[in-house]
PDB file of C-alpha atoms in Angstrom:
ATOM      1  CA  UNK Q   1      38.792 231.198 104.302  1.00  0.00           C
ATOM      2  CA  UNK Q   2      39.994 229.944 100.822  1.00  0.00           C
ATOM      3  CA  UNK Q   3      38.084 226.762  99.278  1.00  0.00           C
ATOM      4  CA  UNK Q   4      38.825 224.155  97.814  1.00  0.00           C
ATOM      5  CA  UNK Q   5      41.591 224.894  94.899  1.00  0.00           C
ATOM      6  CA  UNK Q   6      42.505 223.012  91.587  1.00  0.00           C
ATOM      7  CA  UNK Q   7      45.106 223.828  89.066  1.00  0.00           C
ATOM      8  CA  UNK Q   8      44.725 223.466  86.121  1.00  0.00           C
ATOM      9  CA  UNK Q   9      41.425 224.360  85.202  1.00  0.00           C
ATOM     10  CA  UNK Q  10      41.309 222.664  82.128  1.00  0.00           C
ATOM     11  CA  UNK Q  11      44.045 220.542  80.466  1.00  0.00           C
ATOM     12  CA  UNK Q  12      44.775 219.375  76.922  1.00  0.00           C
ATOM     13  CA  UNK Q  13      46.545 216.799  76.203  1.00  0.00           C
ATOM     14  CA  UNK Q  14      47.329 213.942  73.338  1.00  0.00           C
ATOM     15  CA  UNK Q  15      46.966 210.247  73.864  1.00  0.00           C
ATOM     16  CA  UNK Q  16      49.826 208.768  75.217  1.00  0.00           C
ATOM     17  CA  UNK Q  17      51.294 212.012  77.706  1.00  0.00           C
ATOM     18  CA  UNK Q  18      51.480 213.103  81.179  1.00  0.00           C
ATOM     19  CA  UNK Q  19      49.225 215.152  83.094  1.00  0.00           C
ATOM     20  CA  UNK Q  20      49.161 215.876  86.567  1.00  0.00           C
ATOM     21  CA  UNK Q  21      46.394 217.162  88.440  1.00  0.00           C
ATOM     22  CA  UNK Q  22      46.749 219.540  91.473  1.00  0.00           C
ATOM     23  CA  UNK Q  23      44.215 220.114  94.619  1.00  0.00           C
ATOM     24  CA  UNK Q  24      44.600 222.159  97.487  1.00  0.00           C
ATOM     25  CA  UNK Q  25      42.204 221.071 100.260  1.00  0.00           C
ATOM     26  CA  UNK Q  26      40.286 223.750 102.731  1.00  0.00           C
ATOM     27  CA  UNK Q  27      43.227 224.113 105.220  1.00  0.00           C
ATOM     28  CA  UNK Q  28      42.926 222.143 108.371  1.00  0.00           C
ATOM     29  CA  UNK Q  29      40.926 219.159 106.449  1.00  0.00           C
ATOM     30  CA  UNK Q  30      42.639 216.193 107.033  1.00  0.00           C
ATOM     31  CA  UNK Q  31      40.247 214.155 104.217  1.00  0.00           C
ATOM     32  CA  UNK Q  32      40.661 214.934 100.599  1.00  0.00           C
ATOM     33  CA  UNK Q  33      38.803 213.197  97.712  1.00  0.00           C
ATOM     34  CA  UNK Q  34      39.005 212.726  94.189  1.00  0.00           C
ATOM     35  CA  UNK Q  35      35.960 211.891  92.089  1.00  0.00           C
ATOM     36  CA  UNK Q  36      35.923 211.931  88.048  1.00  0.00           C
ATOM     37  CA  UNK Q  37      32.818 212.837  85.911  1.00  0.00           C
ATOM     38  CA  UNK Q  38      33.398 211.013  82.764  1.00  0.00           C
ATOM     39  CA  UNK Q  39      31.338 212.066  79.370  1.00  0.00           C
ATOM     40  CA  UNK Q  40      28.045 213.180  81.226  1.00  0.00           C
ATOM     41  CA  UNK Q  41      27.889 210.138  83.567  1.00  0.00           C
ATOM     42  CA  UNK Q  42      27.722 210.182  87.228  1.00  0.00           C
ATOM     43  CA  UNK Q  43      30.573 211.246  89.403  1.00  0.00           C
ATOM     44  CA  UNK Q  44      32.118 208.570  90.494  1.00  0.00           C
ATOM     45  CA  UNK Q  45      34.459 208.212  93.450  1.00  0.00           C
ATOM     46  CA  UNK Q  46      38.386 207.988  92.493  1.00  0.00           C
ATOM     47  CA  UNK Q  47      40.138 207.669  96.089  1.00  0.00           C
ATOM     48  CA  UNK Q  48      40.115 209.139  99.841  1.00  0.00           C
ATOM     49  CA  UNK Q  49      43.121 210.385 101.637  1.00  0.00           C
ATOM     50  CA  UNK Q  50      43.252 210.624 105.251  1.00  0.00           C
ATOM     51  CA  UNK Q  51      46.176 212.845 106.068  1.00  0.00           C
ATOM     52  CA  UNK Q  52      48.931 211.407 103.907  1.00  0.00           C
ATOM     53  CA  UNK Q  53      47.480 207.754 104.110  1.00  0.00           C
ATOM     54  CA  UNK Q  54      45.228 206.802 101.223  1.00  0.00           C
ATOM     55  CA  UNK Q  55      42.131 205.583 103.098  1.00  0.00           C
ATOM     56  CA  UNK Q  56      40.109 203.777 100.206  1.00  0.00           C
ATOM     57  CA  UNK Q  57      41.847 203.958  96.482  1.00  0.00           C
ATOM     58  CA  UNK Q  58      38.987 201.285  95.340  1.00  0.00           C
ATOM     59  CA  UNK Q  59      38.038 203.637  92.267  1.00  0.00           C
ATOM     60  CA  UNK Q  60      41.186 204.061  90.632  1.00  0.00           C
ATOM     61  CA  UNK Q  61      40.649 202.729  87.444  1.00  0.00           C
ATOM     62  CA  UNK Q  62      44.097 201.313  86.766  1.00  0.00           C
ATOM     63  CA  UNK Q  63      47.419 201.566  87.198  1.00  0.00           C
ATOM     64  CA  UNK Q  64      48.066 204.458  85.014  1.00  0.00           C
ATOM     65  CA  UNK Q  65      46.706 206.650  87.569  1.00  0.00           C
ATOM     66  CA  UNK Q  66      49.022 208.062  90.679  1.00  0.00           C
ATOM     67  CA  UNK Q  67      47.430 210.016  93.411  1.00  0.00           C
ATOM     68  CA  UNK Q  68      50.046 211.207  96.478  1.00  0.00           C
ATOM     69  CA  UNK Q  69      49.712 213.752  99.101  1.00  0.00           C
ATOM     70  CA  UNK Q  70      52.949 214.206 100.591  1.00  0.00           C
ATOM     71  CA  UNK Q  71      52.949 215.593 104.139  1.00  0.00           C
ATOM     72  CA  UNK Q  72      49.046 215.645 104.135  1.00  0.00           C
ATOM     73  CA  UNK Q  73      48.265 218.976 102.744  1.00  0.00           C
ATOM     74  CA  UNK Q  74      47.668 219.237  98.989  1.00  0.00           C
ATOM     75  CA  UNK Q  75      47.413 216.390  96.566  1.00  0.00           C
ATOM     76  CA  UNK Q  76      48.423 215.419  92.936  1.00  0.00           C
ATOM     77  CA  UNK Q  77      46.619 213.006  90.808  1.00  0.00           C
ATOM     78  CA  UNK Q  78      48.986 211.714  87.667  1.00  0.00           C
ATOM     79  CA  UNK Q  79      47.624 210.126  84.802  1.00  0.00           C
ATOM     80  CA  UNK Q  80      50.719 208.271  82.791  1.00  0.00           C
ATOM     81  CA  UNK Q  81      49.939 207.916  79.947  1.00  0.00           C
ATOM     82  CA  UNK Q  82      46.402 209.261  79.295  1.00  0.00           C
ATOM     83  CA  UNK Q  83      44.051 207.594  77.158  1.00  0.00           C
ATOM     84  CA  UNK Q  84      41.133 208.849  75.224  1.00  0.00           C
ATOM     85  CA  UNK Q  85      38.640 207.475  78.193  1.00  0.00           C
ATOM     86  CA  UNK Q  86      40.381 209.127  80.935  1.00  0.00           C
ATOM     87  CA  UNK Q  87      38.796 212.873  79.328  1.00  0.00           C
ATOM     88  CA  UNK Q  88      36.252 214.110  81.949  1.00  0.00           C
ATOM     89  CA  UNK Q  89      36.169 216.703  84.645  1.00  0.00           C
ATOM     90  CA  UNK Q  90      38.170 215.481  87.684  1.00  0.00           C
ATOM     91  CA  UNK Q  91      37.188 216.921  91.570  1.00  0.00           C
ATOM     92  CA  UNK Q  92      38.911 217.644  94.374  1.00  0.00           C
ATOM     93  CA  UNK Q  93      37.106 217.516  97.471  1.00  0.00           C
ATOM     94  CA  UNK Q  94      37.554 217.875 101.358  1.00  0.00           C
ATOM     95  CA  UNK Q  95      36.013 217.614 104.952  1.00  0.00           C
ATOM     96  CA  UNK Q  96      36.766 216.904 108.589  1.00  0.00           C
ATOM     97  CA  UNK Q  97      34.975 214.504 109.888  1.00  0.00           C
ATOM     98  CA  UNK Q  98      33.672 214.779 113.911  1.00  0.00           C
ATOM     99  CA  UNK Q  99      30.682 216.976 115.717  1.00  0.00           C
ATOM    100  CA  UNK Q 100      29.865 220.103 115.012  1.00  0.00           C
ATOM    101  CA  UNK Q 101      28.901 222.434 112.259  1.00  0.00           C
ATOM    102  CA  UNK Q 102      30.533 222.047 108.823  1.00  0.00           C
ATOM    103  CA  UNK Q 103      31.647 218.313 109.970  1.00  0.00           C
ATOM    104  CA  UNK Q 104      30.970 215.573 107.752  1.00  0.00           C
ATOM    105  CA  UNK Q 105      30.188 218.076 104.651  1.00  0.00           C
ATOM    106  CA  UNK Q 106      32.480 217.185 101.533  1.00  0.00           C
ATOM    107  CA  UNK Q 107      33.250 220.827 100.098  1.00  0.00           C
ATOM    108  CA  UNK Q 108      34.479 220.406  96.237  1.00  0.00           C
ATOM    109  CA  UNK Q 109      36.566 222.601  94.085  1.00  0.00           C
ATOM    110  CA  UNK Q 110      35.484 223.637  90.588  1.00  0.00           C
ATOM    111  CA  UNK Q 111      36.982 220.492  89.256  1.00  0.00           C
ATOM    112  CA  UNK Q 112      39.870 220.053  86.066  1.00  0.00           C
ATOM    113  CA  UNK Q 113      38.524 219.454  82.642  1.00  0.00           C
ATOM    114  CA  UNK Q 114      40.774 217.015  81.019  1.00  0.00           C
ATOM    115  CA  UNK Q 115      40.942 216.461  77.197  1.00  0.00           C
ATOM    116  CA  UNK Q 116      42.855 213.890  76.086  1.00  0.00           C
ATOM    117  CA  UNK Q 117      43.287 214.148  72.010  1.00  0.00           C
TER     118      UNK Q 117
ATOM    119  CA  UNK X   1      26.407 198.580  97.649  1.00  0.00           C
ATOM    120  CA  UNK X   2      24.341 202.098  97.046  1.00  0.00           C
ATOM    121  CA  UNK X   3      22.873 203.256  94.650  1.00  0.00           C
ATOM    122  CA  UNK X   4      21.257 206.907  94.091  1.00  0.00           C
ATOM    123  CA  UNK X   5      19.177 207.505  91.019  1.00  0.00           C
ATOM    124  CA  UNK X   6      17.943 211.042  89.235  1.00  0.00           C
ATOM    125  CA  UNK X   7      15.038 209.694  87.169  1.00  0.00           C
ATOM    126  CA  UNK X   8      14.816 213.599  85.725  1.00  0.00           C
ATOM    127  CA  UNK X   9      17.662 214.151  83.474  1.00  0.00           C
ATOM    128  CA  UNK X  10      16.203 217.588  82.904  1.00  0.00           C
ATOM    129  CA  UNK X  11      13.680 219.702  84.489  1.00  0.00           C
ATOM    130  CA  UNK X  12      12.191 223.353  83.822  1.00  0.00           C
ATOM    131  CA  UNK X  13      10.292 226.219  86.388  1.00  0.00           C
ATOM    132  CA  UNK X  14       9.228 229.603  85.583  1.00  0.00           C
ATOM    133  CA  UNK X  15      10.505 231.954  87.767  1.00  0.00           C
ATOM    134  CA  UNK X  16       8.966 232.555  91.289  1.00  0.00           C
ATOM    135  CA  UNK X  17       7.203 228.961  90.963  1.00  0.00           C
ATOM    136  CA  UNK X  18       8.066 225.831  92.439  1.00  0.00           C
ATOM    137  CA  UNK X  19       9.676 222.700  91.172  1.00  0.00           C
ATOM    138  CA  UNK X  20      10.726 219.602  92.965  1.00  0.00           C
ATOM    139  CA  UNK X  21      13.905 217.291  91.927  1.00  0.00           C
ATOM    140  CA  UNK X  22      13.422 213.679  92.071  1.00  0.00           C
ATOM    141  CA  UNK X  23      16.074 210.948  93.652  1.00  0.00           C
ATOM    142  CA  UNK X  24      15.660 207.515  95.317  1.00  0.00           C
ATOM    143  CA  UNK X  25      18.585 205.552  96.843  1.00  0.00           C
ATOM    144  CA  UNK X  26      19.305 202.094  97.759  1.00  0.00           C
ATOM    145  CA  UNK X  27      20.730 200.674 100.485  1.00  0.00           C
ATOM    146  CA  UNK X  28      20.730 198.020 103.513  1.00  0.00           C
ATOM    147  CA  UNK X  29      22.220 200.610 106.104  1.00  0.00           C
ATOM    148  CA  UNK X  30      20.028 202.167 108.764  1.00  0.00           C
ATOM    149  CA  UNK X  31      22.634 205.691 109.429  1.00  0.00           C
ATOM    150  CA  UNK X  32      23.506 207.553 106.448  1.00  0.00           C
ATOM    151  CA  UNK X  33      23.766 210.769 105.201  1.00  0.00           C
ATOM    152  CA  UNK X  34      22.083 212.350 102.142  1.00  0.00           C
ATOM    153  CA  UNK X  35      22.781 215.209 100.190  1.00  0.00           C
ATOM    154  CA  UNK X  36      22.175 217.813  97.518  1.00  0.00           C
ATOM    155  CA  UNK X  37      24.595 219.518  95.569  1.00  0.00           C
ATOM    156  CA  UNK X  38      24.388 222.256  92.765  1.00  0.00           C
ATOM    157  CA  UNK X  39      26.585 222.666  90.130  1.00  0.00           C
ATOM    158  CA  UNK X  40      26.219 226.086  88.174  1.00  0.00           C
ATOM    159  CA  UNK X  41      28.120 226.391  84.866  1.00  0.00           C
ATOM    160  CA  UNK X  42      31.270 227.650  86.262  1.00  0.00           C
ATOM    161  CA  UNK X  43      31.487 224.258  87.492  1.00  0.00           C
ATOM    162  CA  UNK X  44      32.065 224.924  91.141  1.00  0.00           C
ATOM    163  CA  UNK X  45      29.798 222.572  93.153  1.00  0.00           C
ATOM    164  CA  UNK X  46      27.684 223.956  96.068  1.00  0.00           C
ATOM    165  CA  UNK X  47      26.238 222.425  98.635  1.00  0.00           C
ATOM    166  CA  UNK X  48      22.833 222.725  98.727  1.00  0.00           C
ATOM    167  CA  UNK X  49      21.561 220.664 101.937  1.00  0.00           C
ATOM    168  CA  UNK X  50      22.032 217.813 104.096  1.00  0.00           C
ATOM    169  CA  UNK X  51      19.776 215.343 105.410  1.00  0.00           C
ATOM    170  CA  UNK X  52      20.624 213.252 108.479  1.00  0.00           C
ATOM    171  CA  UNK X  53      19.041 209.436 108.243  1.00  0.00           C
ATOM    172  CA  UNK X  54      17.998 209.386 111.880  1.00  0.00           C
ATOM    173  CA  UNK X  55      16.646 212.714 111.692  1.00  0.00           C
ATOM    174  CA  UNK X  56      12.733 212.309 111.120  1.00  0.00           C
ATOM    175  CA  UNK X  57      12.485 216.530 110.597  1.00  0.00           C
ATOM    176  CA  UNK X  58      13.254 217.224 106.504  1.00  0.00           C
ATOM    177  CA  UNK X  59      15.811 219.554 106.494  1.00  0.00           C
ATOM    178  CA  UNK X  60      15.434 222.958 105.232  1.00  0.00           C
ATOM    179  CA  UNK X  61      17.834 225.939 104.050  1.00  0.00           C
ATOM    180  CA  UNK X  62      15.664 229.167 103.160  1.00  0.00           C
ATOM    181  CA  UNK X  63      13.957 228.489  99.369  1.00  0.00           C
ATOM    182  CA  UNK X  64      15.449 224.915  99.837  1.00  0.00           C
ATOM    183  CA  UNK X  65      13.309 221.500 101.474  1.00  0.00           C
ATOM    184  CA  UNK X  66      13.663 218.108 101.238  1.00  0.00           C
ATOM    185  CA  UNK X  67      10.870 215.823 101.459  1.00  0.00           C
ATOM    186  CA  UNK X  68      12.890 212.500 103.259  1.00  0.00           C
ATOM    187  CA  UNK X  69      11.130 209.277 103.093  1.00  0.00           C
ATOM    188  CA  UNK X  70      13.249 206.901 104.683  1.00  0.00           C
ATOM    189  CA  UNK X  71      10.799 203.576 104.233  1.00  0.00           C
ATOM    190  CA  UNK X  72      10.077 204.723 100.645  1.00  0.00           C
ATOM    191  CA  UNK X  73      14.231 205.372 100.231  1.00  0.00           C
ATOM    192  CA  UNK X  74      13.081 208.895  98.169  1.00  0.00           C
ATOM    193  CA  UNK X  75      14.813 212.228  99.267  1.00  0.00           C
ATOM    194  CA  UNK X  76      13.070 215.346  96.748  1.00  0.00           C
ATOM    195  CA  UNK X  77      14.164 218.751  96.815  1.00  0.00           C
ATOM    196  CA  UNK X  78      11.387 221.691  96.387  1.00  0.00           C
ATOM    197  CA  UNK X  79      12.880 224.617  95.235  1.00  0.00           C
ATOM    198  CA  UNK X  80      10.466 227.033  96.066  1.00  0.00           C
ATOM    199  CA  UNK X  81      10.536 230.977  94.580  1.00  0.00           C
ATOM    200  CA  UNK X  82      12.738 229.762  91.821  1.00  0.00           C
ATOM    201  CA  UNK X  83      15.350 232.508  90.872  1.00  0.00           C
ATOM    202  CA  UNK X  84      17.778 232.844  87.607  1.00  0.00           C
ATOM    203  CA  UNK X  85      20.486 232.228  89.829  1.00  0.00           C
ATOM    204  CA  UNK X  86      19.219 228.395  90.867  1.00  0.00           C
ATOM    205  CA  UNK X  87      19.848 226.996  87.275  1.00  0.00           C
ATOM    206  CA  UNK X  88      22.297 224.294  87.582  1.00  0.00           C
ATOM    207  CA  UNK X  89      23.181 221.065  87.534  1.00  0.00           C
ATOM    208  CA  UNK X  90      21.933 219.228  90.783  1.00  0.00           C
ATOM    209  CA  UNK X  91      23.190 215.929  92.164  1.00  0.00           C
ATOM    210  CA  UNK X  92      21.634 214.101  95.328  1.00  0.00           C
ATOM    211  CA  UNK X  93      24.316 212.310  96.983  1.00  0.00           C
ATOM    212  CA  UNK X  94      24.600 209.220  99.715  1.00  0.00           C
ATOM    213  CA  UNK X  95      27.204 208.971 101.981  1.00  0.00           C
ATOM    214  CA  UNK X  96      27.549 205.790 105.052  1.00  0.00           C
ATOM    215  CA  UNK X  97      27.641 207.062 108.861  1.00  0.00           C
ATOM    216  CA  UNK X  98      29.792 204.160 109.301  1.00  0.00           C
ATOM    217  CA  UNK X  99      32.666 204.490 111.418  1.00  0.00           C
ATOM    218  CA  UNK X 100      34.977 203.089 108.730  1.00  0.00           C
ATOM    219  CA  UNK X 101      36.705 205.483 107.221  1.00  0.00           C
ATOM    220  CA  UNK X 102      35.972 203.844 103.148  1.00  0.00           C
ATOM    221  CA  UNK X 103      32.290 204.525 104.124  1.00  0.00           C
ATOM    222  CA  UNK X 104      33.070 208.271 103.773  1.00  0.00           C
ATOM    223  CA  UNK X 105      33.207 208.312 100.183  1.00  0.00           C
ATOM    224  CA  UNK X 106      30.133 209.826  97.652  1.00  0.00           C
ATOM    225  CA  UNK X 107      27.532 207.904  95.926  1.00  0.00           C
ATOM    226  CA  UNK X 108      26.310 210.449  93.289  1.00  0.00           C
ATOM    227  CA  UNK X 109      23.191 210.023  91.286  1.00  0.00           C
ATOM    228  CA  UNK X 110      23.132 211.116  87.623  1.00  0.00           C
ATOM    229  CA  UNK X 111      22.220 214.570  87.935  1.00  0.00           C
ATOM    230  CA  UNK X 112      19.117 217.157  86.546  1.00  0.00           C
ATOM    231  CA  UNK X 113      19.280 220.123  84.570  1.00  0.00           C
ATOM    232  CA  UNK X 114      17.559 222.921  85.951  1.00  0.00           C
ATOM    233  CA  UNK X 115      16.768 225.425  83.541  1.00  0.00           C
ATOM    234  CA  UNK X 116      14.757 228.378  85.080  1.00  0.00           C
ATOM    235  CA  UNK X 117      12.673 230.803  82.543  1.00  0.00           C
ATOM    236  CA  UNK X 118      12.162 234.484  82.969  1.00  0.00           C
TER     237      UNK X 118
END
């Protein structure tokens, strides 16, 4: 069973342009997480999709940022336009939540380095 | 709200020995989950073990324990038989049991190096 996936896995960019990240959740996972490590700090919690429905978007910084995930399988975060202090490594995570084993376990994908110039 | 802290930014173990990561937590909920994570340099992060709040038993995953205080709000890992391979990046991590579903999100601490010598 394929993990977690994200595309790119690292990004360069210059102050003031697009980027959009991609994440393709474990299939059948109807959560899906983004978190952002920014300059060796902690991760911190972006937003939480369940399904299609963004459950919890209190960590989007601002405005600038853009997460969908249309028809509830993979997800896109946009940043328009980036800024120096958006460069970090941005994860993608997912989990079912319920009983059983592997419930309730966030599983993360090796995360999109972002360099904004 | 929570809090997690990693009061080792970076630790060291010969190989074979034993070395134990540090974290403490806050919080004013009784049903919670805790967690470690590993991050080796190719960046993908592993989970390393899980710790249910209600659960008095420490949890344990072959070289892997946890040493769960719940009074003391302090959940260690002992890496025991330390190999090459467990150098990382580790991160404990708290997540609510509550039902609501913006409880479900991860309250990382700051991380610690692991560097393991041969």
């Amino acid at each position: 069973e394929a993990g977690v996936t994200q595309f790119p896995s690292h990004s360069v960019i210059e102050k003031g342009q697009t980027v959009t990240l991609r994440c393709d959740p474990i299939s059948g996972h109807d959560n899906l997480y983004w978190y952002r490590r920014v300059m060796g700090k902690e991760i911190k919690f972006l937003l939480h999709f369940v399904k299609e429905s963004k459950q919890d978007e209190s960590g989007m910084p601002n405005n600038r940022f853009l997460a969908e995930r249309t028809g509830g399988t993979y997800s896109t975060l946009k940043v328009q336009p980036a800024e120096l202090e958006d460069s970090g490594v941005y994860f993608c995570a997912s989990s079912q939540e319920g009983q059983g084993v592997g419930k309730n376990i966030q599983y993360f994908g090796a995360g999109t380095r972002l360099s904004v110039l | 709200a929570q809090t997690v802290t990693q009061s080792q930014p970076e630790m060291s173990v010969q190989e074979a020995e034993t070395v134990t990561l540090s974290c403490t937590y806050d919080t004013s909920e009784s049903d919670y989950y805790l967690f470690w994570y590993k991050q080796p340099p190719s960046r993908q992060m592993i989970l390393v073990i899980r710790q249910e709040a209600y659960k008095q038993q420490n949890a344990t995953e072959n070289r892997f324990s946890v040493n769960f205080q719940k009074a003391a709000k302090s959940f260690s890992l002992k890496i025991s038989d330390s190999q090459l391979g467990d150098a990382a990046m580790y991160f404990c991590a708290y997540r609510s049991n509550l039902i609501s579903g913006s409880a479900r999100q991860l309250t990382f601490g700051s991380g610690t190096q692991l560097t393991v010598l041969p």
